[in-house]
Amino acid sequence: MVPALTTGLFALVCAFAAAVAAMTIEDLRGDTPTVEAARRELSLVLDEREYLMLQLDVADARLNETAFENERLDIEAQGLLTEIEELTYQLQSMVVETYVIGGNSDLEFVADVATTNDLLWRQSLLNIQKAESQAAINRLSALRASAAEDVLVIIDKFAALRRTVADLESQIDELNGLESAAIQDLTVALAWDRVAIALADDEGWGIAPADKWANLKFCESGGNYQAVSPSGRYRGAFQFDIVTWQSVGGKGDPAEAPPEEQEARARELYDRRGPEPWPKCGSLLY
């Protein structure tokens, strides 16, 4: 019985070792970009934003020059300019509002109703909008017809520059979001590089199998990457305290870090210290 038991245990150990050996750092990091690729993406975003910021400075300067031209008009021309701008803005707002409440067509807007009263209300709303927009269009056409050519040139120039500024600001806002994403990708890539360095040391604990790792995560936090212990001390899916998180390269709050970064930091911690950082749940990694 003893030799058979010994043989069985030996086979189990061999199977466990084979399962661990079959998993590599590439398996763990999945689709995480390389550090080089992440840095290249961040550099492209920063370069594009710098270029757009320069364009915005130029557009702002031209807008200020045009505003100065407005101030040199006589009082009557300035009043005409102001009213034309207000009517133009009013019509643009009507277009946006009609799209938001009406979708792509009046038919869709009136068809999506629950009661007769709702239908009547929507039809009335559309009729009011059409009447108001037509009145604004007529008034705008009359004002532009009465305006001198030099006033119209300034109005159109000013409107075009404001659209340019708004478009550039929108693109820069989008790039700010892309910068945050690129920084996050770089942080995660660097974290996985730290794991690779740790695993290169043959004296470490290595890689725990995926199923056991999932059990540890569920035991610690129910698999919730935003989990915070009742005391507030332990945070994230693997319930890091701040000191331990920082010891493996983490910054800020572990519970606010992306899941990929938490996974990498936890993997490095396990390779360096084994199950010891998780006194209650660490035994699940055996």
Coordinates of C-alpha atoms in Angstrom, one line a residue:
M1 CA 0.0 0.0 0.0
V2 CA 2.8 2.4 0.8
P3 CA 4.7 2.1 -2.5
A4 CA 1.4 2.5 -4.3
L5 CA 0.6 5.6 -2.3
T6 CA 4.1 7.0 -2.9
T7 CA 3.7 6.4 -6.6
G8 CA 0.4 8.1 -6.7
L9 CA 1.7 11.2 -4.8
F10 CA 4.7 11.3 -7.1
A11 CA 2.4 11.2 -10.2
L12 CA 0.2 14.0 -8.7
V13 CA 3.3 16.2 -8.1
C14 CA 4.5 15.6 -11.6
A15 CA 1.1 16.5 -13.0
F16 CA 1.0 19.7 -10.9
A17 CA 4.5 20.6 -12.1
A18 CA 3.6 20.0 -15.7
A19 CA 0.5 22.2 -15.4
V20 CA 2.5 25.0 -13.9
A21 CA 5.3 24.6 -16.5
A22 CA 2.7 24.8 -19.3
M23 CA 1.8 28.3 -18.3
T24 CA 4.2 31.1 -19.3
I25 CA 4.4 34.8 -18.8
E26 CA 3.0 35.2 -22.3
D27 CA -0.1 33.2 -21.2
L28 CA -0.5 35.4 -18.2
R29 CA -0.1 38.8 -19.9
G30 CA -2.5 37.9 -22.7
D31 CA -3.2 40.9 -25.0
T32 CA -1.3 43.4 -22.8
P33 CA 1.0 45.4 -25.2
T34 CA 4.7 45.4 -24.9
V35 CA 6.3 48.3 -23.1
E36 CA 7.8 49.5 -26.4
A37 CA 4.4 49.4 -28.1
A38 CA 2.7 51.2 -25.2
R39 CA 5.3 53.9 -25.1
R40 CA 5.0 54.4 -28.9
E41 CA 1.3 54.8 -28.6
L42 CA 1.6 57.3 -25.8
S43 CA 4.2 59.3 -27.8
L44 CA 1.8 59.4 -30.8
V45 CA -1.0 60.7 -28.7
L46 CA 1.2 63.4 -27.0
D47 CA 2.6 64.5 -30.4
E48 CA -0.9 64.8 -31.9
R49 CA -2.2 66.8 -28.9
E50 CA 0.8 69.2 -29.0
Y51 CA 0.1 69.8 -32.7
L52 CA -3.6 70.5 -32.0
M53 CA -2.7 72.8 -29.1
L54 CA -0.6 74.8 -31.5
Q55 CA -3.5 75.0 -34.0
L56 CA -5.8 76.0 -31.1
D57 CA -3.5 78.9 -30.1
V58 CA -3.5 80.2 -33.7
A59 CA -7.3 79.9 -34.0
D60 CA -7.8 81.6 -30.6
A61 CA -5.6 84.5 -31.7
R62 CA -7.5 84.9 -35.0
L63 CA -10.8 84.7 -33.0
N64 CA -9.6 87.5 -30.8
E65 CA -8.6 89.6 -33.8
T66 CA -12.0 89.1 -35.3
A67 CA -13.7 90.1 -32.0
F68 CA -11.6 93.3 -32.1
E69 CA -12.9 93.9 -35.6
N70 CA -16.5 93.6 -34.2
E71 CA -15.8 96.3 -31.7
R72 CA -14.8 98.8 -34.4
L73 CA -18.2 98.5 -36.1
D74 CA -20.8 101.2 -35.5
I75 CA -23.5 100.6 -32.9
E76 CA -26.1 99.7 -35.5
A77 CA -23.9 97.2 -37.2
Q78 CA -22.9 95.7 -33.8
G79 CA -26.6 95.2 -32.9
L80 CA -27.2 93.6 -36.3
L81 CA -24.2 91.3 -35.8
T82 CA -25.4 90.3 -32.3
E83 CA -28.9 89.5 -33.4
I84 CA -27.7 87.5 -36.4
E85 CA -25.3 85.5 -34.1
E86 CA -28.1 84.8 -31.6
L87 CA -30.5 83.7 -34.3
T88 CA -27.9 81.4 -35.8
Y89 CA -27.2 79.9 -32.4
Q90 CA -30.9 79.5 -31.8
L91 CA -31.4 77.6 -35.0
Q92 CA -28.4 75.3 -34.3
S93 CA -29.8 74.5 -30.8
M94 CA -33.2 73.7 -32.4
V95 CA -31.5 71.3 -34.8
V96 CA -29.8 69.5 -31.9
E97 CA -32.9 69.4 -29.7
T98 CA -35.1 68.1 -32.6
Y99 CA -32.6 65.3 -33.2
V100 CA -32.4 64.4 -29.5
I101 CA -36.1 64.2 -28.9
G102 CA -37.2 63.1 -32.4
G103 CA -34.5 60.7 -33.5
N104 CA -33.9 60.5 -37.2
S105 CA -37.4 61.4 -38.3
D106 CA -40.6 63.0 -37.2
L107 CA -42.4 59.7 -38.0
E108 CA -40.2 57.8 -35.4
F109 CA -40.9 60.5 -32.8
V110 CA -44.7 60.4 -33.1
A111 CA -44.8 56.6 -33.6
D112 CA -43.0 55.9 -30.3
V113 CA -46.0 56.7 -28.0
A114 CA -47.9 55.0 -25.2
T115 CA -51.1 57.0 -25.2
T116 CA -53.2 59.3 -27.4
N117 CA -52.3 62.2 -25.2
D118 CA -48.7 61.5 -25.7
L119 CA -49.2 61.4 -29.5
L120 CA -51.0 64.8 -29.4
W121 CA -48.3 66.3 -27.2
R122 CA -45.5 65.1 -29.5
Q123 CA -47.3 66.3 -32.6
S124 CA -47.9 69.7 -31.0
L125 CA -44.2 69.9 -29.9
L126 CA -43.0 69.2 -33.5
N127 CA -45.5 71.8 -34.9
I128 CA -44.2 74.4 -32.4
Q129 CA -40.6 73.6 -33.3
K130 CA -41.3 73.9 -37.0
A131 CA -43.1 77.2 -36.6
E132 CA -40.4 78.6 -34.4
S133 CA -37.6 77.4 -36.6
Q134 CA -39.3 78.8 -39.7
A135 CA -39.8 82.2 -38.0
A136 CA -36.1 82.2 -37.0
I137 CA -35.0 81.3 -40.5
N138 CA -37.2 84.1 -42.0
R139 CA -35.8 86.6 -39.6
L140 CA -32.2 85.6 -40.1
S141 CA -32.6 85.8 -43.9
A142 CA -34.1 89.3 -43.6
L143 CA -31.3 90.4 -41.3
R144 CA -28.5 89.1 -43.6
A145 CA -30.2 90.7 -46.5
S146 CA -30.1 94.1 -44.8
A147 CA -26.5 93.8 -43.5
A148 CA -23.6 95.4 -45.3
E149 CA -21.2 93.1 -47.0
D150 CA -18.3 93.9 -44.7
V151 CA -20.5 93.1 -41.7
L152 CA -21.5 89.7 -43.2
V153 CA -17.8 88.9 -43.8
I154 CA -17.0 89.5 -40.2
I155 CA -20.0 87.5 -39.0
D156 CA -19.1 84.5 -41.1
K157 CA -15.5 84.7 -40.3
F158 CA -16.2 84.9 -36.6
A159 CA -18.6 81.9 -36.8
A160 CA -16.2 79.8 -38.8
L161 CA -13.4 80.5 -36.3
R162 CA -15.6 79.6 -33.3
R163 CA -16.5 76.3 -35.0
T164 CA -12.8 75.7 -35.6
V165 CA -12.0 76.4 -31.9
A166 CA -14.8 74.2 -30.7
D167 CA -13.7 71.3 -33.0
L168 CA -10.1 71.6 -31.9
E169 CA -11.1 71.6 -28.2
S170 CA -13.3 68.5 -28.8
Q171 CA -10.4 66.7 -30.5
I172 CA -8.0 67.7 -27.6
D173 CA -10.5 66.4 -25.1
E174 CA -10.7 63.1 -26.9
L175 CA -6.9 62.9 -26.9
N176 CA -6.8 63.6 -23.2
G177 CA -8.9 60.4 -22.8
L178 CA -6.6 58.5 -25.1
E179 CA -3.6 59.7 -23.1
S180 CA -5.1 58.3 -19.9
A181 CA -5.7 55.0 -21.7
A182 CA -2.2 54.9 -23.1
I183 CA -0.7 55.7 -19.7
Q184 CA -2.7 52.9 -18.2
D185 CA -1.5 50.5 -20.9
L186 CA 2.1 51.5 -20.2
T187 CA 1.6 51.0 -16.5
V188 CA 0.2 47.5 -17.0
A189 CA 2.9 46.6 -19.5
L190 CA 5.6 47.7 -17.0
A191 CA 3.9 45.6 -14.3
W192 CA 4.0 42.5 -16.4
D193 CA 7.7 43.1 -17.2
R194 CA 8.3 43.1 -13.5
V195 CA 6.6 39.7 -13.3
A196 CA 8.8 38.4 -16.1
I197 CA 11.9 39.6 -14.2
A198 CA 10.7 37.9 -11.0
L199 CA 9.9 34.7 -12.8
A200 CA 13.4 34.6 -14.3
D201 CA 14.7 33.9 -10.8
D202 CA 14.6 30.2 -10.4
E203 CA 14.4 30.5 -6.6
G204 CA 10.9 32.2 -6.8
W205 CA 7.6 30.5 -6.2
G206 CA 6.7 30.6 -10.0
I207 CA 3.2 30.6 -11.4
A208 CA 0.2 29.2 -9.6
P209 CA -2.3 27.4 -12.0
A210 CA -5.1 29.6 -13.3
D211 CA -7.9 27.7 -11.4
K212 CA -6.1 28.0 -8.1
W213 CA -5.5 31.6 -8.8
A214 CA -9.2 32.1 -9.4
N215 CA -10.0 30.4 -6.2
L216 CA -7.6 32.8 -4.3
K217 CA -9.2 35.8 -5.9
F218 CA -12.7 34.6 -5.1
C219 CA -11.7 33.8 -1.5
E220 CA -10.1 37.3 -1.0
S221 CA -12.8 39.5 -2.6
G222 CA -15.4 37.5 -4.4
G223 CA -13.4 38.4 -7.6
N224 CA -14.3 42.1 -7.1
Y225 CA -11.4 44.3 -8.3
Q226 CA -12.9 47.4 -6.5
A227 CA -13.4 45.5 -3.2
V228 CA -12.4 47.3 0.0
S229 CA -12.3 45.6 3.4
P230 CA -14.5 46.9 6.2
S231 CA -11.5 48.5 7.8
G232 CA -10.4 50.1 4.5
R233 CA -6.9 48.7 4.9
Y234 CA -7.1 45.9 2.3
R235 CA -8.1 46.8 -1.3
G236 CA -8.7 45.3 -4.7
A237 CA -9.3 41.8 -5.9
F238 CA -6.3 40.5 -4.0
Q239 CA -6.8 42.7 -0.9
F240 CA -3.5 44.5 -1.0
D241 CA -2.5 46.9 1.7
I242 CA -0.8 50.1 0.4
V243 CA 2.7 49.1 1.6
T244 CA 2.5 45.7 -0.1
W245 CA 1.1 47.2 -3.2
Q246 CA 4.0 49.7 -3.4
S247 CA 6.5 46.9 -2.8
V248 CA 5.6 45.4 -6.2
G249 CA 5.6 48.7 -8.0
G250 CA 2.0 49.8 -7.5
K251 CA 1.0 53.5 -7.1
G252 CA -2.2 55.0 -5.8
D253 CA -5.1 52.9 -4.6
P254 CA -5.0 49.2 -5.6
A255 CA -8.9 49.1 -5.8
E256 CA -8.7 51.8 -8.5
A257 CA -6.1 50.1 -10.6
P258 CA -7.2 48.2 -13.7
P259 CA -7.8 44.5 -13.3
E260 CA -4.8 43.7 -15.6
E261 CA -2.5 45.7 -13.3
Q262 CA -3.9 44.0 -10.1
E263 CA -3.3 40.6 -11.7
A264 CA 0.3 41.5 -12.6
R265 CA 1.1 42.9 -9.1
A266 CA -0.4 39.9 -7.4
R267 CA 1.5 37.5 -9.6
E268 CA 4.8 39.2 -8.8
L269 CA 4.0 39.2 -5.1
Y270 CA 3.2 35.4 -5.2
D271 CA 6.5 34.6 -7.1
R272 CA 8.5 36.6 -4.5
R273 CA 6.7 35.6 -1.3
G274 CA 4.5 32.6 -2.1
P275 CA 1.1 32.4 -0.3
E276 CA 2.3 34.2 2.8
P277 CA 0.7 37.6 1.9
W278 CA -2.7 35.9 2.0
P279 CA -2.8 34.2 5.4
K280 CA -6.4 32.9 5.2
C281 CA -6.8 32.2 1.4
G282 CA -3.2 31.5 0.4
S283 CA -3.5 27.7 1.1
L284 CA -5.8 27.6 -2.0
L285 CA -2.7 28.1 -4.2
Y286 CA -1.2 24.7 -3.1

